CSV table of C-alpha atoms and ligand atoms in Angstrom, one decimal:
chain,number,residue,atom,x,y,z
A,1,MET,CA,116.0,92.0,120.5
A,2,SER,CA,117.1,95.4,119.7
A,3,THR,CA,116.8,95.2,115.9
A,4,LYS,CA,113.4,93.4,115.2
A,5,THR,CA,113.4,90.8,112.5
A,6,GLN,CA,111.2,91.8,109.6
A,7,PHE,CA,110.3,90.5,106.2
A,8,GLY,CA,112.3,92.2,103.4
A,9,SER,CA,109.8,92.9,100.9
A,10,LYS,CA,106.1,93.2,100.3
A,11,ILE,CA,106.0,90.4,97.9
A,12,GLY,CA,108.0,88.0,100.2
A,13,LEU,CA,105.6,88.7,103.1
A,14,VAL,CA,102.6,87.9,101.1
A,15,ALA,CA,104.4,84.9,99.6
A,16,ALA,CA,105.4,83.5,103.0
A,17,THR,CA,101.7,84.0,104.2
A,18,VAL,CA,100.1,82.6,101.3
A,19,GLY,CA,102.5,79.7,101.5
A,20,SER,CA,101.5,79.2,105.0
A,21,ALA,CA,97.8,79.3,104.1
A,22,VAL,CA,97.9,77.3,101.0
A,23,GLY,CA,98.5,73.7,102.0
A,24,LEU,CA,97.1,70.3,102.2
A,25,GLY,CA,93.7,71.9,103.4
A,26,ASN,CA,93.1,73.9,100.0
A,27,VAL,CA,94.6,71.3,97.8
A,28,TRP,CA,93.4,68.0,99.3
A,29,ARG,CA,90.6,68.6,101.5
A,30,PHE,CA,88.9,71.2,99.8
A,31,PRO,CA,88.1,69.1,96.5
A,32,ALA,CA,87.0,66.2,98.7
A,33,GLU,CA,84.7,68.4,100.9
A,34,ALA,CA,83.4,70.0,97.7
A,35,GLN,CA,82.6,66.6,96.1
A,36,ALA,CA,80.6,65.3,99.0
A,37,ASN,CA,78.8,68.5,99.6
A,38,GLY,CA,77.1,69.8,96.5
A,39,GLY,CA,80.0,71.2,94.3
A,40,ALA,CA,79.4,74.8,93.7
A,41,ALA,CA,77.1,74.9,96.7
A,42,PHE,CA,80.1,74.2,99.1
A,43,LEU,CA,82.2,76.6,97.3
A,44,LEU,CA,79.7,79.4,97.7
A,45,LEU,CA,79.4,78.5,101.4
A,46,TYR,CA,83.2,78.6,101.7
A,47,LEU,CA,83.5,81.9,99.9
A,48,GLY,CA,80.9,83.3,102.3
A,49,CYS,CA,82.6,82.0,105.2
A,50,VAL,CA,86.0,83.4,104.1
A,51,LEU,CA,84.6,86.9,103.7
A,52,ILE,CA,82.5,87.2,107.1
A,53,LEU,CA,84.8,85.0,109.2
A,54,GLY,CA,88.2,84.3,107.6
A,55,VAL,CA,89.3,87.9,106.8
A,56,PRO,CA,88.2,89.6,109.8
A,57,VAL,CA,89.8,86.8,112.1
A,58,MET,CA,93.0,87.1,110.0
A,59,VAL,CA,93.1,90.8,110.2
A,60,ALA,CA,92.5,90.5,114.1
A,61,GLU,CA,95.5,88.1,114.2
A,62,PHE,CA,97.5,90.4,112.1
A,63,ALA,CA,96.8,93.5,114.2
A,64,LEU,CA,97.7,91.4,117.5
A,65,GLY,CA,100.9,90.2,116.1
A,66,ARG,CA,102.1,93.6,114.5
A,67,GLY,CA,100.8,95.7,117.4
A,68,GLY,CA,102.3,93.4,119.9
A,69,GLY,CA,105.4,93.0,117.9
A,70,SER,CA,106.0,89.3,119.4
A,71,ASP,CA,105.4,85.8,119.3
A,72,ALA,CA,101.8,84.4,120.0
A,73,VAL,CA,102.3,84.6,123.7
A,74,GLY,CA,104.5,87.7,123.9
A,75,SER,CA,102.2,89.9,121.8
A,76,PHE,CA,99.6,89.6,124.5
A,77,LYS,CA,102.2,90.5,127.2
A,78,ASN,CA,103.4,93.5,125.2
A,79,LEU,CA,100.2,95.1,124.7
A,80,GLY,CA,100.1,95.0,128.5
A,81,ALA,CA,97.2,92.5,128.4
A,82,GLY,CA,96.2,91.9,132.1
A,83,LYS,CA,95.5,88.9,133.9
A,84,HIS,CA,95.6,85.6,131.9
A,85,TRP,CA,95.2,86.7,128.3
A,86,TRP,CA,98.5,85.2,127.4
A,87,LEU,CA,97.2,81.8,127.9
A,88,VAL,CA,95.2,82.4,124.7
A,89,GLY,CA,98.6,82.5,122.9
A,90,GLY,CA,99.7,79.6,124.8
A,91,LEU,CA,96.9,77.6,123.5
A,92,ALA,CA,97.7,78.6,120.0
A,93,VAL,CA,101.3,77.3,120.7
A,94,ILE,CA,100.2,74.1,121.9
A,95,ALA,CA,97.7,73.6,119.1
A,96,SER,CA,100.3,74.7,116.6
A,97,TYR,CA,102.7,72.1,118.1
A,98,LEU,CA,100.2,69.1,117.9
A,99,ILE,CA,99.1,70.0,114.3
A,100,MET,CA,102.8,70.4,113.3
A,101,SER,CA,103.5,66.9,114.8
A,102,PHE,CA,101.1,65.0,112.6
A,103,TYR,CA,101.4,67.4,109.5
A,104,MET,CA,105.1,66.6,109.3
A,105,VAL,CA,104.1,63.0,108.7
A,106,VAL,CA,101.4,63.7,106.0
A,107,ALA,CA,104.0,66.1,104.1
A,108,GLY,CA,106.4,63.1,104.4
A,109,TRP,CA,103.6,60.8,102.5
A,110,THR,CA,103.7,63.4,99.7
A,111,LEU,CA,107.3,63.3,99.4
A,112,GLU,CA,107.4,59.6,99.4
A,113,TYR,CA,104.7,59.5,96.7
A,114,MET,CA,106.9,62.1,94.7
A,115,TRP,CA,109.8,60.0,94.9
A,116,GLN,CA,108.0,56.8,93.9
A,117,SER,CA,106.6,58.6,90.9
A,118,VAL,CA,110.2,59.5,89.9
A,119,THR,CA,111.5,56.1,90.4
A,120,GLY,CA,108.1,54.4,88.8
A,121,ALA,CA,107.7,52.2,91.9
A,122,LEU,CA,104.3,53.6,92.5
A,123,TYR,CA,103.1,52.5,89.1
A,124,ALA,CA,104.8,48.9,89.1
A,125,PRO,CA,102.1,46.2,89.1
A,126,ILE,CA,101.4,43.9,92.0
A,127,GLU,CA,101.0,40.4,91.1
A,128,GLY,CA,97.5,39.1,91.6
A,129,ILE,CA,95.7,42.6,91.5
A,130,ASP,CA,94.4,43.6,88.1
A,131,SER,CA,92.5,46.7,89.0
A,132,LEU,CA,94.2,50.0,89.2
A,133,ARG,CA,92.0,51.0,92.1
A,134,GLY,CA,92.9,47.6,94.0
A,135,LEU,CA,96.5,48.5,93.0
A,136,PHE,CA,96.6,52.0,94.5
A,137,GLN,CA,94.6,51.2,97.4
A,138,THR,CA,96.9,48.3,98.6
A,139,LYS,CA,99.9,50.5,97.8
A,140,MET,CA,98.4,53.3,100.1
A,141,ASP,CA,97.3,50.7,102.8
A,142,SER,CA,100.8,49.0,102.8
A,143,TYR,CA,102.7,51.9,102.8
A,144,VAL,CA,100.8,53.9,105.5
A,145,VAL,CA,100.9,51.1,108.0
A,146,ASP,CA,104.6,50.3,107.0
A,147,ASP,CA,106.9,51.4,110.0
A,148,LEU,CA,110.1,52.5,108.5
A,149,ASN,CA,109.3,54.0,105.1
A,150,PRO,CA,107.0,56.7,106.3
A,151,LEU,CA,109.4,57.5,109.3
A,152,ILE,CA,112.3,58.2,107.0
A,153,ALA,CA,109.9,60.6,105.0
A,154,THR,CA,108.9,62.3,108.0
A,155,TRP,CA,112.4,62.9,109.1
A,156,ILE,CA,113.6,64.2,106.0
A,157,VAL,CA,110.8,66.8,106.1
A,158,ILE,CA,111.7,67.7,109.7
A,159,ALA,CA,115.3,68.1,108.6
A,160,ILE,CA,114.4,70.3,105.6
A,161,ASN,CA,112.3,72.5,107.9
A,162,ILE,CA,115.2,72.8,110.3
A,163,GLY,CA,117.6,73.9,107.5
A,164,VAL,CA,115.3,76.6,106.1
A,165,LEU,CA,114.3,77.9,109.9
A,166,MET,CA,118.0,78.0,110.8
A,167,ALA,CA,118.6,80.2,107.8
A,168,GLY,CA,116.4,82.9,109.4
A,169,VAL,CA,113.0,84.7,108.5
A,170,GLN,CA,114.4,86.7,105.5
A,171,LYS,CA,117.1,84.3,104.3
A,172,GLY,CA,115.2,81.2,104.9
A,173,ILE,CA,111.3,81.5,105.2
A,174,GLU,CA,111.0,84.3,102.7
A,175,ARG,CA,113.5,83.3,100.3
A,176,LEU,CA,112.0,79.7,100.0
A,177,SER,CA,108.3,81.1,99.7
A,178,ASN,CA,109.5,83.5,96.9
A,179,TRP,CA,110.3,80.8,94.7
A,180,MET,CA,108.1,78.1,95.9
A,181,MET,CA,104.8,80.0,95.5
A,182,PRO,CA,105.3,81.0,92.0
A,183,LEU,CA,106.4,77.3,91.4
A,184,LEU,CA,103.1,76.4,92.8
A,185,PHE,CA,100.9,78.6,90.7
A,186,VAL,CA,103.1,77.5,87.4
A,187,LEU,CA,102.1,73.9,88.3
A,188,LEU,CA,98.6,74.5,88.9
A,189,LEU,CA,98.3,76.4,85.6
A,190,VAL,CA,99.9,73.5,83.6
A,191,PHE,CA,97.7,71.2,85.2
A,192,MET,CA,94.6,73.4,84.6
A,193,CYS,CA,95.5,73.9,80.8
A,194,TYR,CA,95.8,70.1,80.6
A,195,ALA,CA,92.6,69.3,82.5
A,196,MET,CA,90.7,71.7,80.0
A,197,THR,CA,91.6,69.4,77.1
A,198,LEU,CA,90.3,66.3,78.6
A,199,PRO,CA,87.0,65.0,77.1
A,200,GLY,CA,85.0,65.2,80.4
A,201,ALA,CA,86.2,68.6,81.3
A,202,GLY,CA,82.7,70.3,80.4
A,203,ASP,CA,80.8,67.8,82.8
A,204,GLY,CA,83.6,68.1,85.6
A,205,LEU,CA,83.2,72.1,85.5
A,206,LYS,CA,79.6,71.7,85.4
A,207,PHE,CA,79.6,69.6,88.5
A,208,PHE,CA,82.0,72.0,90.1
A,209,PHE,CA,80.2,75.2,89.1
A,210,ASN,CA,76.7,74.1,89.3
A,211,PRO,CA,75.3,74.3,92.9
A,212,ASP,CA,73.4,71.6,94.2
A,213,PHE,CA,71.8,73.4,97.2
A,214,SER,CA,70.0,70.3,98.1
A,215,LYS,CA,73.1,68.9,99.7
A,216,ILE,CA,73.2,72.0,102.1
A,217,THR,CA,72.6,71.0,105.5
A,218,THR,CA,73.5,72.5,108.9
A,219,GLU,CA,76.4,70.0,108.7
A,220,THR,CA,77.5,71.3,105.5
A,221,VAL,CA,77.5,74.8,106.9
A,222,LEU,CA,79.7,73.7,109.8
A,223,LYS,CA,82.1,71.9,107.4
A,224,ALA,CA,82.5,75.1,105.5
A,225,LEU,CA,83.3,76.9,108.7
A,226,GLY,CA,85.7,74.4,109.8
A,227,GLN,CA,87.4,74.3,106.2
A,228,THR,CA,87.7,78.1,106.3
A,229,PHE,CA,89.4,78.0,109.5
A,230,PHE,CA,91.9,75.3,108.8
A,231,SER,CA,92.6,76.5,105.2
A,232,LEU,CA,93.3,79.9,106.2
A,233,SER,CA,95.8,79.0,109.1
A,234,LEU,CA,93.7,80.6,111.6
A,235,GLY,CA,93.8,80.0,115.2
A,236,MET,CA,97.3,78.5,115.0
A,237,GLY,CA,99.5,81.5,116.2
A,238,ILE,CA,101.0,81.6,112.7
A,239,LEU,CA,99.5,84.8,111.4
A,240,VAL,CA,100.2,86.5,114.7
A,241,THR,CA,103.8,85.5,114.5
A,242,TYR,CA,104.0,86.3,110.9
A,243,ALA,CA,102.7,89.7,111.4
A,244,SER,CA,105.2,90.5,114.0
A,245,TYR,CA,107.7,90.5,111.2
A,246,TYR,CA,105.4,92.8,108.9
A,247,PRO,CA,107.0,96.3,108.5
A,248,ALA,CA,104.8,99.3,109.9
A,249,ASP,CA,103.5,100.3,106.6
A,250,THR,CA,102.0,97.1,105.7
A,251,LYS,CA,98.5,97.3,105.0
A,252,LEU,CA,96.9,94.6,107.0
A,253,THR,CA,93.2,94.4,105.6
A,254,ARG,CA,94.5,94.4,102.1
A,255,THR,CA,97.1,91.7,103.0
A,256,ALA,CA,94.5,89.7,104.6
A,257,LEU,CA,92.1,90.0,101.6
A,258,THR,CA,95.2,89.0,99.0
A,259,VAL,CA,96.1,86.1,101.4
A,260,SER,CA,92.4,84.8,101.5
A,261,LEU,CA,91.8,85.3,97.9
A,262,MET,CA,95.1,83.5,97.0
A,263,ALA,CA,94.2,80.5,99.2
A,264,THR,CA,90.7,80.5,97.7
A,265,LEU,CA,91.9,80.8,94.1
A,266,VAL,CA,94.2,77.7,94.9
A,267,ALA,CA,91.3,75.8,96.2
A,268,VAL,CA,89.3,76.6,93.1
A,269,MET,CA,92.0,75.9,90.6
A,270,VAL,CA,92.4,72.4,92.3
A,271,GLY,CA,88.7,71.8,92.0
A,272,MET,CA,89.0,72.9,88.1
A,273,ILE,CA,91.8,70.3,87.7
A,274,ILE,CA,90.3,67.5,89.8
A,275,PHE,CA,86.6,67.3,88.7
A,276,PRO,CA,87.4,67.4,84.9
A,277,GLY,CA,90.0,64.5,85.5
A,278,VAL,CA,87.8,62.5,87.5
A,279,MET,CA,84.9,62.9,85.1
A,280,SER,CA,86.9,62.1,82.2
A,281,PHE,CA,88.2,58.8,83.7
A,282,HIS,CA,84.9,57.9,85.1
A,283,LEU,CA,86.3,57.8,88.6
A,284,GLU,CA,83.2,60.2,89.9
A,285,GLY,CA,81.6,57.2,91.8
A,286,GLU,CA,84.5,56.6,94.0
A,287,GLU,CA,85.0,57.3,97.5
A,288,MET,CA,87.3,60.4,97.7
A,289,GLN,CA,87.5,61.3,101.6
A,290,GLY,CA,90.4,61.2,103.5
A,291,SER,CA,93.6,60.1,101.9
A,292,THR,CA,91.9,58.1,99.2
A,293,LEU,CA,91.4,61.2,96.7
A,294,VAL,CA,95.1,62.0,96.6
A,295,PHE,CA,96.8,58.7,97.1
A,296,VAL,CA,94.4,56.3,95.3
A,297,THR,CA,92.0,58.2,93.1
A,298,LEU,CA,94.5,60.5,91.5
A,299,PRO,CA,97.3,57.8,90.9
A,300,GLU,CA,94.5,56.0,89.1
A,301,MET,CA,93.9,58.9,86.8
A,302,PHE,CA,97.4,59.4,86.2
A,303,ALA,CA,98.0,55.8,85.3
A,304,GLN,CA,95.5,56.1,82.4
A,305,MET,CA,97.0,59.5,81.1
A,306,PRO,CA,99.9,59.6,78.5
A,307,LEU,CA,103.2,60.8,80.4
A,308,SER,CA,101.6,59.5,83.6
A,309,ALA,CA,104.8,59.6,85.4
A,310,MET,CA,105.3,63.3,84.5
A,311,TRP,CA,101.9,64.3,85.8
A,312,SER,CA,102.5,62.3,88.9
A,313,VAL,CA,105.7,63.6,89.9
A,314,MET,CA,104.5,67.3,89.1
A,315,PHE,CA,101.2,66.7,91.1
A,316,PHE,CA,103.2,65.3,94.3
A,317,LEU,CA,105.7,68.1,94.1
A,318,LEU,CA,102.9,70.5,94.2
A,319,LEU,CA,101.5,68.7,97.3
A,320,PHE,CA,104.9,68.9,98.6
A,321,VAL,CA,105.6,72.4,97.9
A,322,ALA,CA,102.2,73.5,99.5
A,323,ALA,CA,102.6,71.2,102.6
A,324,LEU,CA,106.3,72.5,103.1
A,325,THR,CA,105.5,76.3,103.2
A,326,SER,CA,103.0,75.4,105.8
A,327,THR,CA,105.1,73.2,107.9
A,328,ILE,CA,107.7,75.9,108.2
A,329,SER,CA,105.2,78.6,109.1
A,330,ILE,CA,103.7,76.4,112.0
A,331,ALA,CA,107.0,75.5,113.2
A,332,GLU,CA,108.1,79.2,113.1
A,333,VAL,CA,105.5,79.6,116.0
A,334,SER,CA,107.5,77.7,118.4
A,335,VAL,CA,110.6,79.0,117.1
A,336,ALA,CA,109.6,82.5,117.9
A,337,PHE,CA,108.0,81.4,121.2
A,338,LEU,CA,111.4,80.2,122.4
A,339,GLN,CA,113.3,82.9,121.2
A,340,GLU,CA,111.2,85.9,122.5
A,341,ARG,CA,110.1,83.9,125.8
A,342,PHE,CA,113.2,82.4,126.8
A,343,GLY,CA,115.6,84.7,125.1
A,344,MET,CA,117.2,82.0,122.9
A,345,ARG,CA,119.1,82.7,119.9
A,346,ARG,CA,117.8,81.3,116.5
A,347,LEU,CA,119.9,78.2,116.3
A,348,PRO,CA,119.1,76.7,119.7
A,349,ALA,CA,115.6,77.7,119.3
A,350,VAL,CA,115.1,76.0,116.0
A,351,LEU,CA,116.7,72.8,117.4
A,352,THR,CA,114.7,72.9,120.8
A,353,SER,CA,111.4,73.3,118.7
A,354,LEU,CA,112.1,70.7,116.0
A,355,LEU,CA,114.4,68.1,117.4
A,356,PRO,CA,111.7,66.6,119.7
A,357,LEU,CA,109.6,66.1,116.8
A,358,LEU,CA,111.9,63.3,115.7
A,359,ALA,CA,110.2,61.2,118.6
A,360,VAL,CA,106.7,62.8,118.7
A,361,SER,CA,106.1,62.8,115.0
A,362,SER,CA,107.6,59.2,114.7
A,363,VAL,CA,104.9,58.2,117.2
A,364,CYS,CA,102.4,60.0,115.0
A,365,SER,CA,103.5,58.1,112.0
A,366,LEU,CA,103.8,54.6,113.9
A,367,SER,CA,100.3,55.1,115.1
A,368,GLN,CA,99.2,54.2,111.6
A,369,GLY,CA,101.4,51.2,111.8
A,370,SER,CA,102.5,49.0,114.5
A,371,LEU,CA,101.3,51.4,117.3
A,372,SER,CA,97.7,51.4,115.9
A,373,GLY,CA,96.5,49.4,118.7
A,374,PHE,CA,97.6,52.1,121.0
A,375,THR,CA,94.5,54.4,121.4
A,376,VAL,CA,93.0,57.1,123.8
A,377,PHE,CA,89.2,57.7,123.7
A,378,GLY,CA,89.3,55.4,120.6
A,379,MET,CA,91.8,57.6,118.7
A,380,THR,CA,95.1,56.9,117.5
A,381,VAL,CA,97.8,59.5,118.8
A,382,PHE,CA,97.7,60.8,115.1
A,383,GLU,CA,94.0,61.1,115.3
A,384,LEU,CA,93.9,62.5,118.9
A,385,PHE,CA,96.4,65.3,118.2
A,386,ASP,CA,94.3,66.3,115.1
A,387,TYR,CA,91.1,66.2,116.9
A,388,VAL,CA,92.3,67.9,120.1
A,389,ALA,CA,93.8,70.6,118.0
A,390,THR,CA,91.6,71.3,115.3
A,391,ASN,CA,88.2,70.8,117.0
A,392,ILE,CA,88.9,72.1,120.4
A,393,LEU,CA,92.2,74.3,120.8
A,394,LEU,CA,91.8,76.4,117.4
A,395,PRO,CA,88.0,77.5,118.1
A,396,ILE,CA,88.6,78.1,121.7
A,397,GLY,CA,91.9,80.2,121.1
A,398,SER,CA,90.2,82.1,118.5
A,399,ILE,CA,87.2,82.9,120.2
A,400,PHE,CA,89.2,84.5,122.9
A,401,LEU,CA,91.7,86.1,120.5
A,402,CYS,CA,88.7,87.9,118.9
A,403,ILE,CA,87.0,88.8,122.3
A,404,TYR,CA,90.5,90.2,123.3
A,405,VAL,CA,91.3,92.3,119.8
A,406,GLY,CA,87.7,93.3,119.7
A,407,TRP,CA,86.9,94.3,123.4
A,408,PHE,CA,89.9,94.3,125.7
A,409,ALA,CA,93.1,95.4,123.6
A,410,PRO,CA,94.5,98.8,124.4
A,411,LYS,CA,91.9,101.3,123.1
A,412,GLY,CA,92.5,102.4,119.6
A,413,MET,CA,94.9,99.4,119.1
A,414,PHE,CA,93.0,97.6,116.4
A,415,ARG,CA,91.9,100.8,114.6
A,416,ASN,CA,95.6,101.9,114.6
A,417,GLN,CA,96.7,98.7,113.3
A,418,ILE,CA,94.2,98.9,110.4
A,419,THR,CA,94.8,102.2,109.3
A,420,ASN,CA,98.7,102.2,110.1
A,421,ASN,CA,98.2,104.9,112.9
A,422,GLY,CA,95.7,106.8,110.9
A,423,THR,CA,97.8,107.3,107.7
A,424,ILE,CA,95.6,105.3,105.4
A,425,ARG,CA,91.7,105.4,105.4
A,426,SER,CA,90.0,102.4,105.8
A,427,ARG,CA,86.3,102.3,105.1
A,428,MET,CA,86.6,98.6,106.0
A,429,ALA,CA,87.8,99.3,109.4
A,430,PRO,CA,84.2,99.6,111.3
A,431,VAL,CA,82.8,96.5,109.5
A,432,ILE,CA,85.8,94.5,110.3
A,433,LEU,CA,85.4,95.5,113.9
A,434,SER,CA,82.1,94.3,114.4
A,435,LEU,CA,82.6,91.0,112.6
A,436,VAL,CA,85.6,90.4,115.1
A,437,ARG,CA,83.6,91.6,118.1
A,438,TYR,CA,80.2,90.0,117.4
A,439,VAL,CA,79.9,87.7,114.5
A,440,ALA,CA,83.3,85.6,114.5
A,441,PRO,CA,82.9,84.8,118.3
A,442,LEU,CA,79.6,83.7,117.8
A,443,LEU,CA,80.1,81.5,114.7
A,444,ILE,CA,83.2,80.0,116.1
A,445,ALA,CA,81.3,79.1,119.3
A,446,ILE,CA,78.5,77.4,117.4
A,447,VAL,CA,81.2,75.2,115.5
A,448,LEU,CA,82.7,74.5,118.7
A,449,ILE,CA,79.4,73.4,120.4
A,450,SER,CA,78.1,71.5,117.5
A,451,THR,CA,81.3,69.2,117.7
A,452,PHE,CA,80.2,67.8,120.9
A,453,LEU,CA,76.5,67.5,120.1
B,1,LIG,N1,96.2,76.4,105.8
B,1,LIG,C1,97.1,75.3,106.1
B,1,LIG,C2,96.6,74.0,105.2
B,1,LIG,O1,95.7,74.2,104.5
B,1,LIG,C3,97.0,74.9,107.4
B,1,LIG,C4,98.1,74.6,108.2
B,1,LIG,C5,99.2,75.4,108.3
B,1,LIG,C6,98.2,73.2,108.7
B,1,LIG,C7,100.4,75.0,108.8
B,1,LIG,C8,99.6,72.8,109.1
B,1,LIG,C9,100.7,73.8,109.0
B,1,LIG,O2,97.1,73.1,105.1
């Protein structure tokens, strides 16, 4: 390509990158993990992991992407990486495709729940079930295992992705993020204001901000590391790809700090909404892991609030917005890969990446329903993709990415990227370099090994 695609503005590139980072990991998985792992104790651990692992690895990915100026694989090649380093990018492309396949399905669930909140179907009673919990549990169980409805929702999400991606980096991704991110923050703020007026707000905040260190075990630390990884979109090739669209004067360290901070802020805000709500409506004893928190406990809470339909629509809209900007960023990894590696034009690259999902994501969706009997190593296709990508490919790819950027990249590449070729001073540069060289690979390796112990 002669004229390299770039984001059009600073705000746009931050919005797009934050849009990728803020996803279901922050809005849905974080509060569930925090609840199970000692509230603020988990929050503190997570913050620590973001600073010593998240930010440096993010800077490394940015440096590779902008330095190499290409997709996840091409960036290695452009830097003249010898031998087989490009395989590290290849791992990221594969991991991102697997994650995208099942994430489209989950994004579809949020869309369906938003729609059912609009029509009121979500809150319609079922004969013979009197408890709210029973009602929403039954609804979730029957929706997720249903064959057709989740498929339709998944296809709609894929179609929206195709539409946005076809419009290109500036006119599609950037423009969408520019209005979706403010919308997300406004929705969060409205929810927070409301949560603070609830009678149990104090207790909820106390739980969330009072660390219970007795809950911290080795496993908790590993969970916080894993959560950091997923919630900042590390290791998926996304940040490398997006950074290849960053202009030369973008400050990489500052951008990584801003993005990580915003993603963490969203997680904290969600905690400040969910814990007061859960305490006020006496739902704290309930199981919150997995999809239960979002699809059972929260509807139970909304049903007891005045204006329940409105809150419910707003919440699922928030989840959908968070999910959509993440799906778009992960899809861009394959689109950029096809454009750069195979010289495809944008439109065919988008279609070649996303149309196969109509089949692959459908299999993921059906694996919750009529294909649930088909398992590999005891896992459904959905679970298998999640397991292989999240627990194996992401950590392996990231270890090697850090090793490449820290040790093998052309001399001075990393420093030049951090300092914009010496035009800005960065006192952080040596610290970040050491974290990327020594600490990050070691910590990630520990997480990887612990998965198999
Ligand atoms: N950070 C994202 C999240 O929390 C991770 C992700 C990005 C997942 C893109 C899927 C697609 O959800």
